[in-house]
Amino acid sequence: MNEELDHDTVAHGMQPEDTPELRALYKGFQEQSLIPLWTQLGDLMPMHPKSKAVPHVWEWAKLLPLAEASGDLVPVGRGGERRAIGLANPGLAPNAYISPTLWAAIQYLGPRETAPEHRHAQNAFRFVVEGEGVWTVVNGAPVRMSRGDLLLTPGWAYHGHHNNRDAPMAWLDGLDIPFSQQMDVGFFEFGSDKVTDYATPDFSRGERLWAHPGLRPLSGLQNTVSSPLAAFRWAHTDQALSEQLMLEDEGYPATFEPGHAAIRFTNPTTGGDVMPTIRCQFHRLRAGTESVMRQEVGSNVFQVFDGKGAVNLAGETYPLNKGDMFVAPSWVPFQLQAETEFDLFRFSDAPIMERLNFMRTATSE
Amino acid sequence: MNEELDHDTVAHGMQPEDTPELRALYKGFQEQSLIPLWTQLGDLMPMHPKSKAVPHVWEWAKLLPLAEASGDLVPVGRGGERRAIGLANPGLAPNAYISPTLWAAIQYLGPRETAPEHRHAQNAFRFVVEGEGVWTVVNGAPVRMSRGDLLLTPGWAYHGHHNNRDAPMAWLDGLDIPFSQQMDVGFFEFGSDKVTDYATPDFSRGERLWAHPGLRPLSGLQNTVSSPLAAFRWAHTDQALSEQLMLEDEGYPATFEPGHAAIRFTNPTTGGDVMPTIRCQFHRLRAGTESVMRQEVGSNVFQVFDGKGAVNLAGETYPLNKGDMFVAPSWVPFQLQAETEFDLFRFSDAPIMERLNFMRTATSE
Amino acid sequence: MNEELDHDTVAHGMQPEDTPELRALYKGFQEQSLIPLWTQLGDLMPMHPKSKAVPHVWEWAKLLPLAEASGDLVPVGRGGERRAIGLANPGLAPNAYISPTLWAAIQYLGPRETAPEHRHAQNAFRFVVEGEGVWTVVNGAPVRMSRGDLLLTPGWAYHGHHNNRDAPMAWLDGLDIPFSQQMDVGFFEFGSDKVTDYATPDFSRGERLWAHPGLRPLSGLQNTVSSPLAAFRWAHTDQALSEQLMLEDEGYPATFEPGHAAIRFTNPTTGGDVMPTIRCQFHRLRAGTESVMRQEVGSNVFQVFDGKGAVNLAGETYPLNKGDMFVAPSWVPFQLQAETEFDLFRFSDAPIMERLNFMRTATSE
Amino acid sequence: MNEELDHDTVAHGMQPEDTPELRALYKGFQEQSLIPLWTQLGDLMPMHPKSKAVPHVWEWAKLLPLAEASGDLVPVGRGGERRAIGLANPGLAPNAYISPTLWAAIQYLGPRETAPEHRHAQNAFRFVVEGEGVWTVVNGAPVRMSRGDLLLTPGWAYHGHHNNRDAPMAWLDGLDIPFSQQMDVGFFEFGSDKVTDYATPDFSRGERLWAHPGLRPLSGLQNTVSSPLAAFRWAHTDQALSEQLMLEDEGYPATFEPGHAAIRFTNPTTGGDVMPTIRCQFHRLRAGTESVMRQEVGSNVFQVFDGKGAVNLAGETYPLNKGDMFVAPSWVPFQLQAETEFDLFRFSDAPIMERLNFMRTATSE
């Protein structure tokens, strides 16, 4: 059966004949805030996900200069709250959504600047593709931000940032703003105009309590919705990926697929995702590796952390260099191709899809 | 602190001065598919949910004649699939969404008509405010639809309907179409052009296996995402509500609040909601009872099943009669007022909000 | 490999030579409260479960007269607490355990007698093979006990019984006393010397709130460890089993195995077992049906509710009539054989085995 | 109310008068394998747990020489399987049980010896109070055993040990043998007469995949009953405890109680206990600290890893030195007292008690 034809049939087939009675009926519908299904079905209930969002790649080499220019021209502080530049999916204009659920932005903090504290129901993380010198202060606890680190700010946690250096710093912010905005779940509160603690410890209190593999403090036996370990350091991520590839070399099952190591960042109290709406992962492909072409319900965003390669998005290949980002909207096939060893950070809305039983995946050659 | 002021401040405060450099920067943003946070924050991250959806009441006395007229003018069958008239929230035009997550429609099936079989990822239910004579056929099993019954069609179950009588019948369809459409999770497949079984049993096979209180068939020990009991009969609902009020009369805790009995329809394999995105409940208030004024994250839709009363929605009172429906969008305060004994069916997206940890509630006097 | 030989080898193989030094060592062990593994391994770690408990059948025709005689000779009341006669597995003497985990007893209450209230950590149920006229009062709520009913008294619930008639009544008590006694988990408290409410309602308050299929009161949204529905009536059980057999006749999957209908009694807040240590089920076999021969980790106790048949226990066949009871200890093969339509109540410690990951099952022809 | 008196009353109160009829009744009971409740209630259902197991301390200084003597006199290998010396609770003679649920033994492996592979349903761990040079091979993967390490052998995993050095080594084995033996859940199979891999890597394959804090391999997304991380290294445990005490010094909540740091070893796929029946923890008390006096349902076993102190068990104080072990049976009050900084490994059957809803705790001054 021809799917496109069916699709059209659903949308436009079998419309009733245009008569004065029908017009009167449609006028009655309008007066009573009613819209009949038969005038809109195809769009409402597609044969498979057909997102308004489009596959798109953002080049770091073009983003970064714009972020730097913002540093000169746009103040940061109470009111504007953050100097963040959203990656706006061209299919979702005029919204600054990278996908129907996810927000991705480059945040830029100038030398010695402070982004004031606030909190919101939306879940947030930061991933640092390069740089150092900023501390994010989450519920009063300073957390160092350095290259390769993933830092969490789960919903309703107070957070602010300050730059302790004479150099600016830029990083990736990821949030569930589009989901929250469309689904009407957002709450927001202002906190301190400064950060509440300007200390610059190497390791946050959460790490000191929780970053010991398999060990749980007896003071933390209650499970939490989001991970109490809120800083995932590059050294650990790097080692975990390296070990998977070494085990593969030694002949043991360890990688996600041949030549492709991958880890998921998790909440140690449950083993599940770090936050209720956002999944975070890190992928490393050996030079020359191509991942299987994959379709998933929900949207996936990647940032190249290191190396060179490409992504095939719905049949079109885009070259990728360090810092480049791309989005694969729901059900759009994507495939990673590694020219050199290729490291990518990834986040997605998979927890939403899984918790609500909408997840499906498919692979093809 | 004045919330509205803050809100505005977030949106519009501290905009950078308009200079040629700023214009160049903004042009750069546009070229690179970027949108800065500081031009849009207030709308993005409100102090509390402020839905575009508005509180609204639909009167059954006006809906029903339009549905009847549709029966004369609009065919049902493959392509159009259903003669369903969506309740379109005036704030969400041009979409036929009753809320950002939920779809509600009056479906109308003429004498001896058949609505052909199909299936979709979207979860659906039907609630019958009056009438009888239609059977819905779910995954091949005929299910009688009668006054007061709740019938489920969970995601990806094949379903069609046929009217076995010489009189038409109308009922309420509830689905998660708006969520599915916006979040890009929908799949759809056509089934038989007829229903696969025209038998008209009083009780469906699912009920015969599952509608025995607390008893689980050994052939059904695997938990299921949606309820295997897919027909909830009015006789049971009515009795459950009556018993709560009698127990209250006898001095025992049984009701939801004084004078207000309520039950939730559940999946007997888990005790949880009947479907992963939709909660269904039934409420009965004694004559003269006013429920507590309540705010909830997520949207709630009610249909009056019997009796007379009113609803206070965000401070405005609307009278309600049998069949009338209303929606309370996210965080809009609502309060039920019973003039006579007052029976209402209710559905909501609460499972979405709870599973993703966005649920909040508040009550006020 | 010969298992019995291995088994012996484990127990007795490779014992060190008896020397003065070895005797000195063994004396040292004894002084220090030590026992070496090598003197006892076979018994400690068998190749498969080899219970000290033996398969055994108790005949109702012999039990009942002894219970009646107890009614004349033994008082009931504070101190003795209950006129209960334990079914003592011959392999577990001198304990009155029917299995290493389970207790089964015939309780007998004379005309107008009261068994006083108490509570204990042990979980208990009653099943009524015949008779009526007694109410059990659980946490203050009277619960009618009639033929075919299952009544729960979960751990730490106060309970007493009173006979409202001029005829005596006997029933089956099931508890986890052997588990509790050996594992040291028991607590006990006395309550009223009488029952706290001598009312004799047809339906208990728990049933009035909970015995509506798939409907959950909003006043009971918190999940509970044990079922809040604590009376499962014969009419429901009978109908559930009948419907399974009728569906089988109509060609639909519904029974546990051909000709063998079965239900599990469940906690409606979770869909799981009624109590954390005890599983309760009811089985109905068509005349002429033989169940598959089955082995399970953990112990199973059956009571014939109606009909005639037999059980094959470890290769030996025992005829069974109404009221007869038997135990299949861990891993002992058992098979039911129905001469007439054959109804059996069953309870087991399967929740213990499953929750601790020790469950295994096997079937054979 | 005097509890002991009640207790006696339950056991012995209200016995019926000794008559010929009663004797006939008791004879009938005996013939029918019945035992009446009223002759045994006190013992069956105590007011609170009163274990046959007694509090007891084993001194390392006395254990170790006996283990060494065994090394000279008793062979290890197929049949005897292990040179393990069980700590036998004096109250549970003639069984080598340290408690009704738990087994604890000192295992001793001479220079270059191999303990052959086998597997069993029983869950096991090893904890190393001193020494090094042995590798345990679990499901084919060699795992180094060194001072302070906890190594798991979950139920049904093949395992053997080999000593790669010229010096003997002794360690603590903990298992759920008493539970398994009494509850009839044990299965056993022989494996290789040697270990399947004599390699001596510093880190096992499980650690290389799983010992990265909060990071989960995508090849390991399926949750497992027991921890896939099966080696918990002393360096991590030591650091986790040190950080808790430092955080306490800095004024932040981190310790279990003042001066008392503690961690639980967990399954990273769930955050729960490492195995379904056994909980493992490590405790560090500052010099001079006394823990709160505590009662728990279930049995707890401690081994001093470092430092000097004492334990108060049911009111009696026992001095403790490195390697000493003690057991606190169910509901026996215990309190730790640290003379120096005091490190203790602990294991218990708490998962059994919690999963079956029997856990209770109490504290006193």
mmCIF file of N, CA and C in Angstrom, chain B residues 173-237:
data_model
loop_
_atom_site.group_PDB
_atom_site.id
_atom_site.type_symbol
_atom_site.label_atom_id
_atom_site.label_comp_id
_atom_site.label_asym_id
_atom_site.label_seq_id
_atom_site.Cartn_x
_atom_site.Cartn_y
_atom_site.Cartn_z
ATOM 1 N N ASP B 173 -15.037 11.035 22.589
ATOM 2 C CA ASP B 173 -13.720 10.437 22.335
ATOM 3 C C ASP B 173 -12.653 11.286 23.017
ATOM 4 N N GLY B 174 -11.755 10.649 23.742
ATOM 5 C CA GLY B 174 -10.615 11.374 24.330
ATOM 6 C C GLY B 174 -9.319 10.749 23.849
ATOM 7 N N LEU B 175 -8.376 11.572 23.416
ATOM 8 C CA LEU B 175 -7.085 11.056 22.940
ATOM 9 C C LEU B 175 -5.966 11.998 23.347
ATOM 10 N N ASP B 176 -4.741 11.526 23.154
ATOM 11 C CA ASP B 176 -3.553 12.362 23.402
ATOM 12 C C ASP B 176 -2.984 12.893 22.083
ATOM 13 N N ILE B 177 -3.876 13.194 21.132
ATOM 14 C CA ILE B 177 -3.434 13.664 19.816
ATOM 15 C C ILE B 177 -2.570 14.923 19.895
ATOM 16 N N PRO B 178 -2.953 15.955 20.647
ATOM 17 C CA PRO B 178 -2.102 17.161 20.645
ATOM 18 C C PRO B 178 -0.688 16.874 21.152
ATOM 19 N N PHE B 179 -0.590 16.089 22.209
ATOM 20 C CA PHE B 179 0.736 15.704 22.674
ATOM 21 C C PHE B 179 1.490 14.978 21.569
ATOM 22 N N SER B 180 0.855 13.995 20.984
ATOM 23 C CA SER B 180 1.514 13.160 19.982
ATOM 24 C C SER B 180 1.918 13.971 18.757
ATOM 25 N N GLN B 181 1.036 14.881 18.372
ATOM 26 C CA GLN B 181 1.350 15.663 17.183
ATOM 27 C C GLN B 181 2.522 16.609 17.433
ATOM 28 N N GLN B 182 2.497 17.285 18.564
ATOM 29 C CA GLN B 182 3.562 18.256 18.840
ATOM 30 C C GLN B 182 4.878 17.581 19.177
ATOM 31 N N MET B 183 4.805 16.407 19.800
ATOM 32 C CA MET B 183 6.023 15.731 20.230
ATOM 33 C C MET B 183 6.517 14.726 19.194
ATOM 34 N N ASP B 184 5.790 14.586 18.083
ATOM 35 C CA ASP B 184 6.260 13.737 16.974
ATOM 36 C C ASP B 184 6.412 12.270 17.361
ATOM 37 N N VAL B 185 5.346 11.715 17.897
ATOM 38 C CA VAL B 185 5.422 10.317 18.308
ATOM 39 C C VAL B 185 4.396 9.431 17.595
ATOM 40 N N GLY B 186 3.667 9.987 16.631
ATOM 41 C CA GLY B 186 2.545 9.263 16.062
ATOM 42 C C GLY B 186 2.894 8.262 14.968
ATOM 43 N N PHE B 187 2.280 7.104 15.027
ATOM 44 C CA PHE B 187 2.284 6.114 13.945
ATOM 45 C C PHE B 187 0.828 5.738 13.680
ATOM 46 N N PHE B 188 0.537 5.310 12.442
ATOM 47 C CA PHE B 188 -0.843 5.015 12.054
ATOM 48 C C PHE B 188 -0.852 3.879 11.044
ATOM 49 N N GLU B 189 -1.816 2.975 11.174
ATOM 50 C CA GLU B 189 -1.998 1.911 10.174
ATOM 51 C C GLU B 189 -3.474 1.645 9.951
ATOM 52 N N PHE B 190 -3.842 1.408 8.679
ATOM 53 C CA PHE B 190 -5.206 1.032 8.370
ATOM 54 C C PHE B 190 -5.432 -0.439 8.688
ATOM 55 N N GLY B 191 -6.652 -0.760 9.076
ATOM 56 C CA GLY B 191 -7.036 -2.157 9.259
ATOM 57 C C GLY B 191 -8.180 -2.496 8.313
ATOM 58 N N SER B 192 -9.045 -3.359 8.765
ATOM 59 C CA SER B 192 -10.181 -3.795 7.951
ATOM 60 C C SER B 192 -11.105 -2.621 7.625
ATOM 61 N N ASP B 193 -11.700 -2.636 6.429
ATOM 62 C CA ASP B 193 -12.675 -1.604 6.069
ATOM 63 C C ASP B 193 -13.991 -1.798 6.814
ATOM 64 N N LYS B 194 -14.159 -2.983 7.340
ATOM 65 C CA LYS B 194 -15.306 -3.281 8.191
ATOM 66 C C LYS B 194 -14.759 -3.561 9.588
ATOM 67 N N VAL B 195 -15.618 -3.824 10.529
ATOM 68 C CA VAL B 195 -15.090 -4.352 11.781
ATOM 69 C C VAL B 195 -14.953 -5.860 11.631
ATOM 70 N N THR B 196 -14.017 -6.436 12.339
ATOM 71 C CA THR B 196 -13.688 -7.841 12.108
ATOM 72 C C THR B 196 -14.665 -8.799 12.774
ATOM 73 N N ASP B 197 -15.506 -8.286 13.646
ATOM 74 C CA ASP B 197 -16.457 -9.168 14.323
ATOM 75 C C ASP B 197 -17.713 -8.360 14.647
ATOM 76 N N TYR B 198 -18.827 -8.710 13.999
ATOM 77 C CA TYR B 198 -20.076 -7.965 14.204
ATOM 78 C C TYR B 198 -20.938 -8.545 15.337
ATOM 79 N N ALA B 199 -20.358 -9.432 16.131
ATOM 80 C CA ALA B 199 -21.118 -9.977 17.258
ATOM 81 C C ALA B 199 -21.424 -8.860 18.256
ATOM 82 N N THR B 200 -22.478 -9.057 19.050
ATOM 83 C CA THR B 200 -22.899 -8.012 19.985
ATOM 84 C C THR B 200 -23.064 -8.583 21.396
ATOM 85 N N PRO B 201 -21.946 -9.095 21.953
ATOM 86 C CA PRO B 201 -22.046 -9.673 23.301
ATOM 87 C C PRO B 201 -22.244 -8.579 24.351
ATOM 88 N N ASP B 202 -22.879 -8.932 25.430
ATOM 89 C CA ASP B 202 -23.042 -7.975 26.528
ATOM 90 C C ASP B 202 -21.714 -7.639 27.188
ATOM 91 N N PHE B 203 -20.857 -8.650 27.287
ATOM 92 C CA PHE B 203 -19.575 -8.420 27.949
ATOM 93 C C PHE B 203 -18.433 -8.861 27.053
ATOM 94 N N SER B 204 -17.400 -8.066 27.011
ATOM 95 C CA SER B 204 -16.261 -8.337 26.143
ATOM 96 C C SER B 204 -15.380 -9.416 26.772
ATOM 97 N N ARG B 205 -14.533 -9.979 25.947
ATOM 98 C CA ARG B 205 -13.633 -11.022 26.445
ATOM 99 C C ARG B 205 -12.715 -10.478 27.536
ATOM 100 N N GLY B 206 -12.261 -9.241 27.386
ATOM 101 C CA GLY B 206 -11.406 -8.637 28.409
ATOM 102 C C GLY B 206 -12.102 -8.543 29.752
ATOM 103 N N GLU B 207 -13.371 -8.163 29.721
ATOM 104 C CA GLU B 207 -14.116 -8.103 30.989
ATOM 105 C C GLU B 207 -14.282 -9.494 31.588
ATOM 106 N N ARG B 208 -14.560 -10.451 30.743
ATOM 107 C CA ARG B 208 -14.802 -11.794 31.264
ATOM 108 C C ARG B 208 -13.535 -12.349 31.920
ATOM 109 N N LEU B 209 -12.368 -11.928 31.439
ATOM 110 C CA LEU B 209 -11.109 -12.365 32.063
ATOM 111 C C LEU B 209 -10.739 -11.506 33.279
ATOM 112 N N TRP B 210 -11.053 -10.224 33.225
ATOM 113 C CA TRP B 210 -10.437 -9.290 34.169
ATOM 114 C C TRP B 210 -11.381 -8.564 35.124
ATOM 115 N N ALA B 211 -12.699 -8.569 34.848
ATOM 116 C CA ALA B 211 -13.571 -7.719 35.682
ATOM 117 C C ALA B 211 -14.069 -8.443 36.927
ATOM 118 N N HIS B 212 -13.152 -9.073 37.635
ATOM 119 C CA HIS B 212 -13.465 -9.757 38.881
ATOM 120 C C HIS B 212 -12.564 -9.131 39.939
ATOM 121 N N PRO B 213 -13.137 -8.466 40.932
ATOM 122 C CA PRO B 213 -12.328 -7.594 41.801
ATOM 123 C C PRO B 213 -11.196 -8.340 42.518
ATOM 124 N N GLY B 214 -9.964 -7.912 42.257
ATOM 125 C CA GLY B 214 -8.809 -8.479 42.933
ATOM 126 C C GLY B 214 -8.356 -9.818 42.386
ATOM 127 N N LEU B 215 -9.011 -10.343 41.346
ATOM 128 C CA LEU B 215 -8.665 -11.661 40.815
ATOM 129 C C LEU B 215 -7.948 -11.501 39.479
ATOM 130 N N ARG B 216 -6.828 -12.143 39.356
ATOM 131 C CA ARG B 216 -6.016 -12.019 38.157
ATOM 132 C C ARG B 216 -5.874 -13.384 37.499
ATOM 133 N N PRO B 217 -6.185 -13.477 36.208
ATOM 134 C CA PRO B 217 -6.041 -14.785 35.568
ATOM 135 C C PRO B 217 -4.578 -15.202 35.487
ATOM 136 N N LEU B 218 -4.303 -16.466 35.695
ATOM 137 C CA LEU B 218 -2.919 -16.934 35.580
ATOM 138 C C LEU B 218 -2.425 -16.844 34.141
ATOM 139 N N SER B 219 -3.354 -16.762 33.207
ATOM 140 C CA SER B 219 -2.951 -16.532 31.813
ATOM 141 C C SER B 219 -2.601 -15.067 31.570
ATOM 142 N N GLY B 220 -2.684 -14.220 32.584
ATOM 143 C CA GLY B 220 -2.393 -12.791 32.424
ATOM 144 C C GLY B 220 -1.480 -12.268 33.510
ATOM 145 N N LEU B 221 -0.394 -12.978 33.784
ATOM 146 C CA LEU B 221 0.492 -12.541 34.871
ATOM 147 C C LEU B 221 1.497 -11.486 34.429
ATOM 148 N N GLN B 222 1.639 -11.307 33.130
ATOM 149 C CA GLN B 222 2.570 -10.281 32.650
ATOM 150 C C GLN B 222 1.928 -8.901 32.810
ATOM 151 N N ASN B 223 2.617 -7.956 33.399
ATOM 152 C CA ASN B 223 2.062 -6.597 33.485
ATOM 153 C C ASN B 223 1.991 -5.962 32.099
ATOM 154 N N THR B 224 0.985 -5.128 31.909
ATOM 155 C CA THR B 224 0.813 -4.472 30.618
ATOM 156 C C THR B 224 0.830 -2.957 30.808
ATOM 157 N N VAL B 225 1.304 -2.259 29.776
ATOM 158 C CA VAL B 225 1.411 -0.798 29.815
ATOM 159 C C VAL B 225 0.041 -0.161 30.008
ATOM 160 N N SER B 226 -0.948 -0.680 29.294
ATOM 161 C CA SER B 226 -2.314 -0.185 29.436
ATOM 162 C C SER B 226 -3.190 -1.293 29.994
ATOM 163 N N SER B 227 -4.344 -0.909 30.500
ATOM 164 C CA SER B 227 -5.214 -1.871 31.188
ATOM 165 C C SER B 227 -5.738 -2.948 30.251
ATOM 166 N N PRO B 228 -5.596 -4.231 30.634
ATOM 167 C CA PRO B 228 -6.234 -5.301 29.850
ATOM 168 C C PRO B 228 -7.753 -5.314 30.076
ATOM 169 N N LEU B 229 -8.191 -4.713 31.162
ATOM 170 C CA LEU B 229 -9.625 -4.493 31.366
ATOM 171 C C LEU B 229 -9.934 -3.187 30.660
ATOM 172 N N ALA B 230 -10.688 -3.259 29.554
ATOM 173 C CA ALA B 230 -10.852 -2.087 28.696
ATOM 174 C C ALA B 230 -12.288 -1.617 28.626
ATOM 175 N N ALA B 231 -13.154 -2.172 29.493
ATOM 176 C CA ALA B 231 -14.536 -1.696 29.578
ATOM 177 C C ALA B 231 -14.885 -1.576 31.052
ATOM 178 N N PHE B 232 -15.188 -0.362 31.476
ATOM 179 C CA PHE B 232 -15.550 -0.091 32.866
ATOM 180 C C PHE B 232 -17.028 0.272 32.851
ATOM 181 N N ARG B 233 -17.846 -0.595 33.457
ATOM 182 C CA ARG B 233 -19.296 -0.462 33.327
ATOM 183 C C ARG B 233 -19.873 0.490 34.365
ATOM 184 N N TRP B 234 -20.916 1.162 33.946
ATOM 185 C CA TRP B 234 -21.544 2.155 34.800
ATOM 186 C C TRP B 234 -22.043 1.551 36.111
ATOM 187 N N ALA B 235 -22.561 0.332 36.069
ATOM 188 C CA ALA B 235 -23.104 -0.259 37.299
ATOM 189 C C ALA B 235 -22.030 -0.316 38.388
ATOM 190 N N HIS B 236 -20.798 -0.653 37.992
ATOM 191 C CA HIS B 236 -19.715 -0.712 38.980
ATOM 192 C C HIS B 236 -19.334 0.683 39.464
ATOM 193 N N THR B 237 -19.212 1.610 38.535
ATOM 194 C CA THR B 237 -18.823 2.971 38.900
ATOM 195 C C THR B 237 -19.846 3.572 39.858
#
